[in-house]
Amino acid sequence: MNTVSPFDLVIFGGTGDLAARKLIPALYHRHCAEQLPQQARIIALGRRNLSRDAYLEKIFEKSRAQISNNYFKKRQWKAFTSRIEYQQLDAASDADFANLAEYLRDAQERVRIFYLSTSPDLFSGICERLAHSKLVKPNSRVVLEKPLGRDLHSADLINACVESVFSEKQIYRIDHYLGKEAVQNLMALRFGNSIFEPLWSHGKIRDVQITLAEQIGVEGRGEFYDKTGTLRDMVQNHLMQLLCIVAMEPPISMDADNVRDEKLKVIRSLQRFSPKDVLANTVRGQYRAGKVDGGKVPGYLDEPGIAADSRTETFVALRARINNWRWSGVPFFLRTGKRMHEQVGEVVINFYSLPHAIFPVAEGSNGTNRLYIRLQPQESIELHLMAKQAGDRNILKPVKLDLDLTGQNERHLDAYERLLMDVVRGNQTLFVRRDELNAAWQWVEPIMKVWESSEEAPDYYDAGTSGPESARNLIARNRVRWIEDV
Ligand code: BG6
């Protein structure tokens, strides 16, 4: 394992959910893999006045729940947490920033990472104070959690402020979907093998379906979610990035800008929606009470922090088109929702059926080839081929070719493990550049505008189902069904 350079990781929002559930467990795993050098320190910041021990106690339960029993060792946890320090910091207090500067004073040369895991309204103020307290050094980096703004205008204001303090090379806009192992494998599959390229275009691919379905609801984030909605929370970033990885041209190299140039071209080639197109190509839904995994759950409007007459969407389905030579005419169906029947994250590439079938196919199959890239609940890649069913007749049935390039018995790294180490290494390939982010906002803005000005309620669906009926109708118009209704 390659040990990374010594670093100080400063987490703004250190008492928050992301730090406890994702960042700390990810760093624990990297510690156990001996990837962290001895000097590496983690400085968690929060508004509350807590001792270091009280902080560790506070995050323990949430962090521990993310580490499987096979990997949790008390001794290792103790050694790992000796790297963690807690400091009280009010994002508006110059004195608190001065304290932080004092704490970091002995490590001016070291890689210094400021991880902003707070509400985005605080990003600009934090960056200004970092600059004012002379905390930003040539070897410093800033990580910005999503959502970055609410629309293009607010994102621009934040970016302008961050860029007045950090150069683009120092800015890491994180989209953790890019750090998922299956997404890396999709790139390896596409750009590390010769056999897929001739199949990867219109004429061969009939449609692409990307589904991110969650069983969870708004999980105590009601107030945030009600202002945000699924389009901003999942579509503008995670779904858009997955679509880019599926649709991008082979980059010249895996160098950050080469990869990001190609992703940007995909977003720019997406057909813009007129208000009429929005109505024809999108569905927004909101869950009502129902049963998930056998347990009763309340409807969205009854969750804490949600306005009684809220029209915020908890489900989105849409049909996108990419206007370029490779993808002309191929529909991309995207859907994501909360409180769905199952937790599923997958990209399905549906190839055309044979021009002329000479074999009968087994009942329940339509005889087409599919490539599944699964992100949730387990990461895997499967190619579904047709093969002869055992017996004395030539009847075909789909068989699954497991293309799991990582190996069955290896632990798949959590996305944050990979991404945090990339920040330390200074590799921006899996981070979003400002122009990509802007292009993504530009694409979703017409949808936001139509929905926000519409008097119509979202399409309701019962929790624990596959979303509103209208999502099925949306794609049925292309004579397609969602693969494995979730
Ligand atoms: C986050 C969203 O970015 O991604 C959450 O804010 C969502 O609403 C989460 O639940 C899903 O991530 P994952 O990795 O659990 O699929």
Short mmCIF file of C-alpha atoms and ligand atoms in Angstrom, two decimals:
data_model
loop_
_atom_site.label_atom_id
_atom_site.label_comp_id
_atom_site.label_asym_id
_atom_site.label_seq_id
_atom_site.Cartn_x
_atom_site.Cartn_y
_atom_site.Cartn_z
CA MET A 1 0.00 0.00 0.00
CA ASN A 2 1.36 3.42 -0.91
CA THR A 3 1.63 5.61 2.13
CA VAL A 4 0.51 9.13 1.28
CA SER A 5 2.34 12.33 2.27
CA PRO A 6 1.84 13.67 5.79
CA PHE A 7 -1.29 15.83 5.95
CA ASP A 8 -3.55 17.82 8.22
CA LEU A 9 -7.21 17.32 7.43
CA VAL A 10 -9.40 20.04 8.90
CA ILE A 11 -13.10 19.15 8.85
CA PHE A 12 -15.60 22.02 9.05
CA GLY A 13 -18.81 20.37 10.18
CA GLY A 14 -16.85 17.83 12.22
CA THR A 15 -19.83 16.97 14.42
CA GLY A 16 -22.11 16.50 11.41
CA ASP A 17 -23.54 13.38 9.90
CA LEU A 18 -21.13 13.15 6.98
CA ALA A 19 -18.06 13.31 9.20
CA ALA A 20 -19.33 10.60 11.55
CA ARG A 21 -20.83 8.28 8.91
CA LYS A 22 -18.41 8.69 6.04
CA LEU A 23 -15.21 10.63 6.64
CA ILE A 24 -14.10 9.12 9.94
CA PRO A 25 -14.83 5.49 8.94
CA ALA A 26 -13.07 6.05 5.60
CA LEU A 27 -9.98 7.39 7.35
CA TYR A 28 -10.10 4.53 9.86
CA HIS A 29 -9.94 2.02 7.00
CA ARG A 30 -7.04 3.89 5.41
CA HIS A 31 -5.30 3.92 8.78
CA CYS A 32 -5.72 0.13 9.08
CA ALA A 33 -4.41 -0.28 5.54
CA GLU A 34 -1.29 1.62 6.73
CA GLN A 35 -1.82 4.27 4.12
CA LEU A 36 -1.72 7.16 6.58
CA PRO A 37 1.72 8.28 7.66
CA GLN A 38 2.36 8.60 11.35
CA GLN A 39 2.22 12.40 11.30
CA ALA A 40 -1.22 12.59 9.62
CA ARG A 41 -3.69 14.53 11.78
CA ILE A 42 -7.43 15.05 11.64
CA ILE A 43 -8.82 18.22 13.17
CA ALA A 44 -12.58 18.15 13.55
CA LEU A 45 -14.26 21.52 14.03
CA GLY A 46 -17.71 22.18 15.42
CA ARG A 47 -19.72 24.89 17.10
CA ARG A 48 -20.12 22.97 20.32
CA ASN A 49 -17.70 23.17 23.19
CA LEU A 50 -16.56 19.58 23.50
CA SER A 51 -13.47 17.94 24.85
CA ARG A 52 -11.62 15.60 22.52
CA ASP A 53 -12.98 12.58 24.42
CA ALA A 54 -16.53 13.91 24.34
CA TYR A 55 -16.20 14.41 20.59
CA LEU A 56 -14.95 10.88 20.05
CA GLU A 57 -17.76 9.55 22.17
CA LYS A 58 -20.27 11.59 20.20
CA ILE A 59 -19.26 10.23 16.81
CA PHE A 60 -18.47 6.69 17.95
CA GLU A 61 -21.84 5.07 17.47
CA LYS A 62 -22.46 6.43 13.98
CA SER A 63 -18.92 5.71 12.83
CA ARG A 64 -18.87 2.23 14.33
CA ALA A 65 -22.11 1.35 12.56
CA GLN A 66 -20.36 1.90 9.21
CA ILE A 67 -17.45 -0.44 9.95
CA SER A 68 -18.19 -4.14 9.61
CA ASN A 69 -17.30 -6.37 12.57
CA ASN A 70 -14.58 -8.08 10.53
CA TYR A 71 -12.72 -4.82 10.25
CA PHE A 72 -13.35 -3.22 13.62
CA LYS A 73 -10.50 -3.77 16.10
CA LYS A 74 -10.50 -1.83 19.36
CA ARG A 75 -6.74 -1.47 19.36
CA GLN A 76 -6.70 -0.09 15.82
CA TRP A 77 -9.56 2.30 16.59
CA LYS A 78 -7.65 3.63 19.58
CA ALA A 79 -4.48 4.12 17.56
CA PHE A 80 -6.49 5.76 14.77
CA THR A 81 -8.38 8.14 17.02
CA SER A 82 -5.15 9.35 18.61
CA ARG A 83 -4.77 11.28 15.33
CA ILE A 84 -8.05 13.14 15.91
CA GLU A 85 -8.26 16.50 17.63
CA TYR A 86 -11.43 18.50 18.23
CA GLN A 87 -11.66 22.30 18.25
CA GLN A 88 -14.63 24.51 18.85
CA LEU A 89 -15.06 26.93 15.97
CA ASP A 90 -17.77 29.37 15.06
CA ALA A 91 -17.53 30.00 11.31
CA ALA A 92 -18.03 33.73 11.96
CA SER A 93 -15.39 34.11 14.67
CA ASP A 94 -11.97 35.51 13.72
CA ALA A 95 -10.65 34.48 17.12
CA ASP A 96 -11.55 30.83 16.49
CA PHE A 97 -9.75 30.92 13.15
CA ALA A 98 -6.73 32.42 14.89
CA ASN A 99 -6.76 29.48 17.32
CA LEU A 100 -6.84 27.07 14.43
CA ALA A 101 -3.91 28.87 12.79
CA GLU A 102 -2.00 28.58 16.02
CA TYR A 103 -2.71 24.85 16.19
CA LEU A 104 -1.46 24.29 12.63
CA ARG A 105 1.51 26.63 12.94
CA ASP A 106 4.13 23.90 13.24
CA ALA A 107 3.12 22.26 9.93
CA GLN A 108 3.23 25.01 7.31
CA GLU A 109 4.73 22.84 4.55
CA ARG A 110 2.49 19.86 5.03
CA VAL A 111 -0.48 19.05 2.77
CA ARG A 112 -3.32 20.92 4.43
CA ILE A 113 -6.88 20.04 3.54
CA PHE A 114 -9.92 22.07 4.49
CA TYR A 115 -12.98 19.88 4.13
CA LEU A 116 -16.12 22.03 4.01
CA SER A 117 -18.94 19.80 5.10
CA THR A 118 -21.26 22.58 6.26
CA SER A 119 -24.21 24.27 4.67
CA PRO A 120 -23.00 25.87 1.38
CA ASP A 121 -24.09 29.34 2.63
CA LEU A 122 -21.08 29.19 4.95
CA PHE A 123 -18.49 28.31 2.27
CA SER A 124 -17.70 31.87 1.22
CA GLY A 125 -17.34 33.18 4.78
CA ILE A 126 -15.11 30.25 5.76
CA CYS A 127 -12.82 30.79 2.76
CA GLU A 128 -12.54 34.51 3.49
CA ARG A 129 -11.58 33.81 7.10
CA LEU A 130 -9.09 31.13 6.07
CA ALA A 131 -7.38 33.69 3.86
CA HIS A 132 -7.56 36.40 6.50
CA SER A 133 -5.96 34.11 9.11
CA LYS A 134 -3.22 33.20 6.60
CA LEU A 135 -4.16 29.55 6.84
CA VAL A 136 -4.00 28.92 3.09
CA LYS A 137 -0.55 27.79 1.96
CA PRO A 138 0.68 26.65 -1.47
CA ASN A 139 0.16 23.05 -0.34
CA SER A 140 -3.40 23.65 0.86
CA ARG A 141 -6.54 22.21 -0.72
CA VAL A 142 -10.21 22.80 -0.15
CA VAL A 143 -12.90 20.13 -0.54
CA LEU A 144 -16.43 21.36 -1.23
CA GLU A 145 -19.35 19.08 -0.48
CA LYS A 146 -22.44 19.18 -2.64
CA PRO A 147 -24.91 20.73 -3.27
CA LEU A 148 -22.85 23.70 -4.37
CA GLY A 149 -25.51 26.39 -4.48
CA ARG A 150 -29.18 26.15 -5.42
CA ASP A 151 -28.82 27.22 -9.02
CA LEU A 152 -26.22 28.56 -11.42
CA HIS A 153 -26.27 32.05 -9.93
CA SER A 154 -25.73 30.99 -6.32
CA ALA A 155 -23.12 28.42 -7.36
CA ASP A 156 -21.29 31.16 -9.25
CA LEU A 157 -21.23 33.42 -6.22
CA ILE A 158 -19.78 30.66 -4.03
CA ASN A 159 -17.24 29.60 -6.64
CA ALA A 160 -16.10 33.16 -7.22
CA CYS A 161 -15.47 33.61 -3.52
CA VAL A 162 -13.67 30.26 -3.13
CA GLU A 163 -11.57 31.05 -6.20
CA SER A 164 -10.48 34.37 -4.76
CA VAL A 165 -8.72 32.34 -2.06
CA PHE A 166 -7.82 29.02 -3.73
CA SER A 167 -6.72 28.32 -7.31
CA GLU A 168 -8.75 25.82 -9.37
CA LYS A 169 -5.92 23.30 -8.86
CA GLN A 170 -6.54 23.53 -5.11
CA ILE A 171 -10.32 23.10 -5.30
CA TYR A 172 -11.87 19.63 -4.99
CA ARG A 173 -15.63 19.63 -5.65
CA ILE A 174 -16.64 16.24 -4.42
CA ASP A 175 -19.29 13.98 -5.90
CA HIS A 176 -18.85 10.76 -4.01
CA TYR A 177 -20.47 8.71 -6.77
CA LEU A 178 -17.29 9.21 -8.79
CA GLY A 179 -15.32 7.45 -6.06
CA LYS A 180 -17.45 4.30 -6.14
CA GLU A 181 -15.58 1.19 -7.15
CA ALA A 182 -18.18 0.17 -9.76
CA VAL A 183 -17.84 3.57 -11.44
CA GLN A 184 -14.07 3.09 -11.64
CA ASN A 185 -14.70 -0.36 -13.03
CA LEU A 186 -17.03 1.03 -15.66
CA MET A 187 -14.22 3.29 -16.84
CA ALA A 188 -11.76 0.37 -16.74
CA LEU A 189 -14.21 -1.73 -18.73
CA ARG A 190 -14.75 0.95 -21.34
CA PHE A 191 -11.25 2.33 -21.68
CA GLY A 192 -9.11 -0.66 -20.70
CA ASN A 193 -10.64 -3.18 -23.14
CA SER A 194 -11.01 -3.12 -26.88
CA ILE A 195 -14.13 -5.24 -27.18
CA PHE A 196 -16.70 -2.79 -25.80
CA GLU A 197 -15.85 0.28 -27.86
CA PRO A 198 -17.44 -0.94 -31.14
CA LEU A 199 -20.64 -1.73 -29.23
CA TRP A 200 -20.81 1.57 -27.37
CA SER A 201 -23.03 3.73 -29.55
CA HIS A 202 -26.38 4.24 -31.24
CA GLY A 203 -27.24 1.39 -33.58
CA LYS A 204 -25.99 -1.08 -30.96
CA ILE A 205 -27.43 0.36 -27.75
CA ARG A 206 -31.19 0.81 -27.64
CA ASP A 207 -31.43 2.72 -24.37
CA VAL A 208 -29.58 3.38 -21.14
CA GLN A 209 -31.29 3.31 -17.75
CA ILE A 210 -29.77 4.77 -14.63
CA THR A 211 -31.58 4.17 -11.35
CA LEU A 212 -30.66 5.38 -7.87
CA ALA A 213 -33.46 4.16 -5.62
CA GLU A 214 -33.24 4.44 -1.87
CA GLN A 215 -35.37 2.93 0.87
CA ILE A 216 -34.44 5.66 3.30
CA GLY A 217 -36.47 8.85 3.61
CA VAL A 218 -35.15 12.28 4.53
CA GLU A 219 -33.42 10.93 7.67
CA GLY A 220 -33.61 13.90 9.99
CA ARG A 221 -32.61 16.27 7.16
CA GLY A 222 -36.17 17.46 6.57
CA GLU A 223 -35.47 21.16 6.62
CA PHE A 224 -32.53 20.86 4.23
CA TYR A 225 -34.36 18.46 1.98
CA ASP A 226 -37.50 20.51 1.70
CA LYS A 227 -35.48 23.44 0.37
CA THR A 228 -33.42 21.21 -1.88
CA GLY A 229 -35.46 18.39 -3.44
CA THR A 230 -34.28 15.40 -5.42
CA LEU A 231 -33.39 17.28 -8.59
CA ARG A 232 -30.73 19.29 -6.75
CA ASP A 233 -29.79 16.55 -4.29
CA MET A 234 -29.31 13.64 -6.72
CA VAL A 235 -29.90 14.55 -10.38
CA GLN A 236 -27.76 17.64 -10.90
CA ASN A 237 -24.75 15.82 -9.49
CA HIS A 238 -24.80 12.04 -8.97
CA LEU A 239 -27.02 11.05 -11.89
CA MET A 240 -25.39 13.59 -14.16
CA GLN A 241 -21.91 12.29 -13.34
CA LEU A 242 -22.94 8.68 -13.95
CA LEU A 243 -24.43 9.66 -17.27
CA CYS A 244 -21.14 11.36 -18.18
CA ILE A 245 -19.08 8.27 -17.38
CA VAL A 246 -21.36 6.11 -19.54
CA ALA A 247 -21.50 8.55 -22.44
CA MET A 248 -18.09 10.27 -22.56
CA GLU A 249 -15.59 9.76 -25.35
CA PRO A 250 -12.32 8.01 -24.43
CA PRO A 251 -10.11 10.70 -22.88
CA ILE A 252 -6.55 11.20 -24.15
CA SER A 253 -5.31 10.09 -20.72
CA MET A 254 -6.60 9.76 -17.16
CA ASP A 255 -5.16 13.16 -16.41
CA ALA A 256 -7.74 15.24 -14.53
CA ASP A 257 -8.40 17.83 -17.21
CA ASN A 258 -8.55 15.34 -20.05
CA VAL A 259 -11.23 13.34 -18.23
CA ARG A 260 -13.14 16.44 -17.20
CA ASP A 261 -13.01 17.90 -20.73
CA GLU A 262 -14.77 14.80 -22.02
CA LYS A 263 -17.42 14.84 -19.28
CA LEU A 264 -18.08 18.49 -19.96
CA LYS A 265 -18.69 17.76 -23.65
CA VAL A 266 -21.38 15.24 -22.67
CA ILE A 267 -23.21 17.74 -20.45
CA ARG A 268 -23.00 20.36 -23.18
CA SER A 269 -24.42 17.90 -25.71
CA LEU A 270 -27.48 17.16 -23.61
CA GLN A 271 -30.61 18.40 -25.33
CA ARG A 272 -31.89 21.50 -23.51
CA PHE A 273 -35.48 21.33 -22.35
CA SER A 274 -38.01 23.96 -23.40
CA PRO A 275 -40.90 24.36 -20.92
CA LYS A 276 -42.94 22.05 -23.17
CA ASP A 277 -40.15 19.45 -23.19
CA VAL A 278 -40.04 19.53 -19.41
CA LEU A 279 -43.67 18.46 -19.27
CA ALA A 280 -43.13 15.71 -21.83
CA ASN A 281 -39.86 14.34 -20.49
CA THR A 282 -39.86 14.62 -16.72
CA VAL A 283 -41.82 13.28 -13.77
CA ARG A 284 -41.61 14.53 -10.21
CA GLY A 285 -43.06 12.57 -7.37
CA GLN A 286 -43.52 12.75 -3.62
CA TYR A 287 -44.03 9.82 -1.27
CA ARG A 288 -47.01 9.27 0.91
CA ALA A 289 -47.17 6.99 3.91
CA GLY A 290 -46.56 3.32 3.21
CA LYS A 291 -44.56 0.28 4.17
CA VAL A 292 -40.86 -0.17 3.52
CA ASP A 293 -39.34 -3.56 4.29
CA GLY A 294 -42.49 -4.50 6.17
CA GLY A 295 -42.37 -1.47 8.50
CA LYS A 296 -44.81 1.45 8.37
CA VAL A 297 -43.29 4.82 7.44
CA PRO A 298 -44.88 8.28 7.42
CA GLY A 299 -45.49 10.27 4.28
CA TYR A 300 -43.08 13.04 3.28
CA LEU A 301 -45.42 15.77 4.47
CA ASP A 302 -45.48 14.22 7.95
CA GLU A 303 -41.69 14.11 8.33
CA PRO A 304 -40.19 16.65 10.74
CA GLY A 305 -39.09 19.91 9.14
CA ILE A 306 -41.32 19.66 6.05
CA ALA A 307 -43.79 22.43 5.19
CA ALA A 308 -47.40 21.21 5.41
CA ASP A 309 -48.15 22.12 1.78
CA SER A 310 -44.70 21.27 0.39
CA ARG A 311 -44.45 20.34 -3.29
CA THR A 312 -40.79 19.38 -3.03
CA GLU A 313 -40.02 16.28 -5.05
CA THR A 314 -38.67 13.11 -3.47
CA PHE A 315 -38.66 11.27 -6.80
CA VAL A 316 -37.54 12.25 -10.29
CA ALA A 317 -37.67 10.36 -13.57
CA LEU A 318 -36.60 11.83 -16.85
CA ARG A 319 -35.74 11.07 -20.43
CA ALA A 320 -32.57 12.75 -21.66
CA ARG A 321 -31.02 12.85 -25.11
CA ILE A 322 -27.43 13.46 -26.03
CA ASN A 323 -27.08 15.24 -29.33
CA ASN A 324 -23.81 13.95 -30.73
CA TRP A 325 -22.66 11.35 -33.26
CA ARG A 326 -22.28 8.54 -30.76
CA TRP A 327 -25.61 8.87 -28.98
CA SER A 328 -28.00 10.37 -31.49
CA GLY A 329 -31.43 8.79 -31.00
CA VAL A 330 -30.56 6.81 -27.84
CA PRO A 331 -32.80 7.69 -24.90
CA PHE A 332 -31.18 7.90 -21.47
CA PHE A 333 -33.77 7.21 -18.78
CA LEU A 334 -32.83 8.46 -15.35
CA ARG A 335 -34.73 7.91 -12.14
CA THR A 336 -34.10 8.37 -8.47
CA GLY A 337 -36.27 8.46 -5.40
CA LYS A 338 -36.53 8.08 -1.68
CA ARG A 339 -38.69 5.55 0.18
CA MET A 340 -38.72 3.17 -2.74
CA HIS A 341 -39.38 -0.54 -2.59
CA GLU A 342 -35.70 -1.53 -2.73
CA GLN A 343 -32.30 0.05 -2.48
CA VAL A 344 -30.89 -0.13 -6.00
CA GLY A 345 -28.16 1.85 -7.69
CA GLU A 346 -27.49 0.66 -11.21
CA VAL A 347 -26.72 1.55 -14.76
CA VAL A 348 -28.26 -0.78 -17.32
CA ILE A 349 -27.09 -0.72 -20.93
CA ASN A 350 -29.75 -2.31 -23.12
CA PHE A 351 -28.46 -3.56 -26.44
CA TYR A 352 -30.73 -4.00 -29.47
CA SER A 353 -32.29 -7.37 -29.99
CA LEU A 354 -31.16 -9.53 -32.88
CA PRO A 355 -32.31 -8.45 -36.35
CA HIS A 356 -33.52 -12.00 -36.91
CA ALA A 357 -33.93 -14.61 -34.19
CA ILE A 358 -33.39 -18.25 -35.07
CA PHE A 359 -33.62 -19.70 -31.55
CA PRO A 360 -36.62 -19.70 -29.26
CA VAL A 361 -35.98 -18.03 -25.91
CA ALA A 362 -37.04 -19.25 -22.49
CA GLU A 363 -40.16 -17.76 -20.97
CA GLY A 364 -39.63 -14.51 -19.11
CA SER A 365 -36.69 -13.36 -21.27
CA ASN A 366 -36.86 -11.07 -24.28
CA GLY A 367 -33.58 -12.34 -25.68
CA THR A 368 -31.60 -9.12 -25.49
CA ASN A 369 -28.11 -8.54 -24.14
CA ARG A 370 -27.64 -6.24 -21.22
CA LEU A 371 -24.77 -4.85 -19.25
CA TYR A 372 -25.47 -4.12 -15.59
CA ILE A 373 -23.21 -1.86 -13.58
CA ARG A 374 -24.44 -2.11 -9.98
CA LEU A 375 -23.49 0.39 -7.34
CA GLN A 376 -25.97 -0.64 -4.63
CA PRO A 377 -26.54 -2.63 -2.52
CA GLN A 378 -23.44 -4.56 -3.71
CA GLU A 379 -21.07 -3.26 -6.36
CA SER A 380 -20.77 -5.52 -9.40
CA ILE A 381 -20.67 -5.62 -13.18
CA GLU A 382 -22.58 -8.28 -15.10
CA LEU A 383 -22.99 -8.94 -18.78
CA HIS A 384 -26.18 -10.82 -19.61
CA LEU A 385 -25.70 -13.07 -22.62
CA MET A 386 -28.02 -15.62 -24.17
CA ALA A 387 -26.89 -19.23 -23.89
CA LYS A 388 -28.41 -22.60 -24.58
CA GLN A 389 -30.52 -24.02 -21.80
CA ALA A 390 -29.36 -27.54 -20.83
CA GLY A 391 -31.50 -30.17 -22.52
CA ASP A 392 -32.27 -31.75 -25.82
CA ARG A 393 -33.62 -28.62 -27.48
CA ASN A 394 -32.00 -25.35 -28.49
CA ILE A 395 -33.81 -22.95 -26.20
CA LEU A 396 -31.90 -19.87 -25.07
CA LYS A 397 -31.90 -18.30 -21.63
CA PRO A 398 -29.95 -15.36 -20.23
CA VAL A 399 -26.77 -16.20 -18.31
CA LYS A 400 -24.82 -13.73 -16.23
CA LEU A 401 -21.14 -13.19 -16.90
CA ASP A 402 -19.65 -11.75 -13.76
CA LEU A 403 -17.19 -9.03 -14.70
CA ASP A 404 -16.34 -8.07 -11.15
CA LEU A 405 -12.84 -6.83 -11.76
CA THR A 406 -12.07 -6.34 -8.08
CA GLY A 407 -12.29 -9.95 -6.93
CA GLN A 408 -14.98 -11.50 -4.77
CA ASN A 409 -13.12 -11.65 -1.49
CA GLU A 410 -11.62 -8.20 -1.45
CA ARG A 411 -13.30 -5.45 0.49
CA HIS A 412 -14.62 -2.76 -1.85
CA LEU A 413 -13.32 0.59 -0.72
CA ASP A 414 -15.94 3.11 0.24
CA ALA A 415 -16.00 6.02 -2.20
CA TYR A 416 -14.73 8.44 0.44
CA GLU A 417 -11.62 6.35 1.11
CA ARG A 418 -10.54 6.65 -2.48
CA LEU A 419 -11.51 10.31 -2.80
CA LEU A 420 -9.87 11.47 0.43
CA MET A 421 -6.60 9.81 -0.55
CA ASP A 422 -6.85 11.42 -4.01
CA VAL A 423 -7.13 14.82 -2.33
CA VAL A 424 -3.98 14.12 -0.32
CA ARG A 425 -2.21 12.92 -3.48
CA GLY A 426 -3.38 16.02 -5.36
CA ASN A 427 -5.27 14.05 -8.01
CA GLN A 428 -8.35 15.91 -9.28
CA THR A 429 -9.50 13.34 -11.87
CA LEU A 430 -12.52 12.28 -9.82
CA PHE A 431 -13.54 15.79 -8.79
CA VAL A 432 -15.85 18.16 -10.61
CA ARG A 433 -14.45 21.23 -12.38
CA ARG A 434 -16.27 24.53 -12.22
CA ASP A 435 -17.31 24.53 -15.88
CA GLU A 436 -18.82 21.03 -15.49
CA LEU A 437 -20.77 22.15 -12.47
CA ASN A 438 -22.04 25.24 -14.29
CA ALA A 439 -23.08 23.21 -17.32
CA ALA A 440 -24.96 20.79 -15.05
CA TRP A 441 -26.84 23.66 -13.39
CA GLN A 442 -27.65 25.13 -16.80
CA TRP A 443 -29.17 21.83 -17.86
CA VAL A 444 -31.39 21.35 -14.81
CA GLU A 445 -32.46 24.99 -14.43
CA PRO A 446 -35.29 24.88 -17.02
CA ILE A 447 -36.70 21.85 -15.18
CA MET A 448 -36.49 23.65 -11.83
CA LYS A 449 -38.19 26.72 -13.29
CA VAL A 450 -41.13 24.83 -14.76
CA TRP A 451 -41.67 22.82 -11.59
CA GLU A 452 -41.36 25.82 -9.32
CA SER A 453 -43.85 27.89 -11.29
CA SER A 454 -46.30 25.04 -11.75
CA GLU A 455 -49.54 24.99 -9.77
CA GLU A 456 -49.70 21.23 -10.09
CA ALA A 457 -48.92 18.92 -7.23
CA PRO A 458 -46.19 16.31 -7.69
CA ASP A 459 -47.30 12.81 -8.63
CA TYR A 460 -47.80 10.93 -5.39
CA TYR A 461 -46.54 7.42 -4.73
CA ASP A 462 -46.86 5.19 -1.71
CA ALA A 463 -43.67 4.62 0.24
CA GLY A 464 -42.32 1.15 -0.49
CA THR A 465 -43.37 1.15 -4.17
CA SER A 466 -41.53 1.81 -7.45
CA GLY A 467 -42.56 5.44 -7.64
CA PRO A 468 -45.50 7.05 -9.43
CA GLU A 469 -47.27 5.39 -12.32
CA SER A 470 -46.32 8.38 -14.50
CA ALA A 471 -42.66 7.24 -14.41
CA ARG A 472 -43.66 3.98 -16.08
CA ASN A 473 -45.75 5.84 -18.63
CA LEU A 474 -42.86 8.18 -19.37
CA ILE A 475 -40.68 5.45 -20.74
CA ALA A 476 -43.48 3.29 -22.09
CA ARG A 477 -43.80 5.95 -24.80
CA ASN A 478 -40.47 4.67 -26.14
CA ARG A 479 -41.83 1.12 -25.86
CA VAL A 480 -39.42 0.44 -23.00
CA ARG A 481 -39.94 -0.78 -19.44
CA TRP A 482 -37.79 0.01 -16.46
CA ILE A 483 -35.50 -2.97 -15.95
CA GLU A 484 -36.45 -4.73 -12.71
CA ASP A 485 -38.99 -2.39 -11.25
CA VAL A 486 -37.52 -1.22 -7.95
C1 BG6 B 1 -26.18 12.17 -0.93
C2 BG6 B 1 -27.58 12.72 -0.85
O1 BG6 B 1 -25.38 12.98 -1.75
O2 BG6 B 1 -26.22 10.87 -1.48
C3 BG6 B 1 -28.47 11.81 -0.01
O3 BG6 B 1 -27.55 14.02 -0.27
C4 BG6 B 1 -28.39 10.39 -0.52
O4 BG6 B 1 -29.82 12.28 -0.02
C5 BG6 B 1 -26.95 9.94 -0.68
O5 BG6 B 1 -29.07 9.56 0.40
C6 BG6 B 1 -26.86 8.59 -1.38
O6 BG6 B 1 -25.53 8.15 -1.36
P1 BG6 B 1 -25.21 6.60 -1.36
O7 BG6 B 1 -23.73 6.52 -1.54
O8 BG6 B 1 -25.69 6.07 -0.04
O9 BG6 B 1 -25.97 6.03 -2.51
#
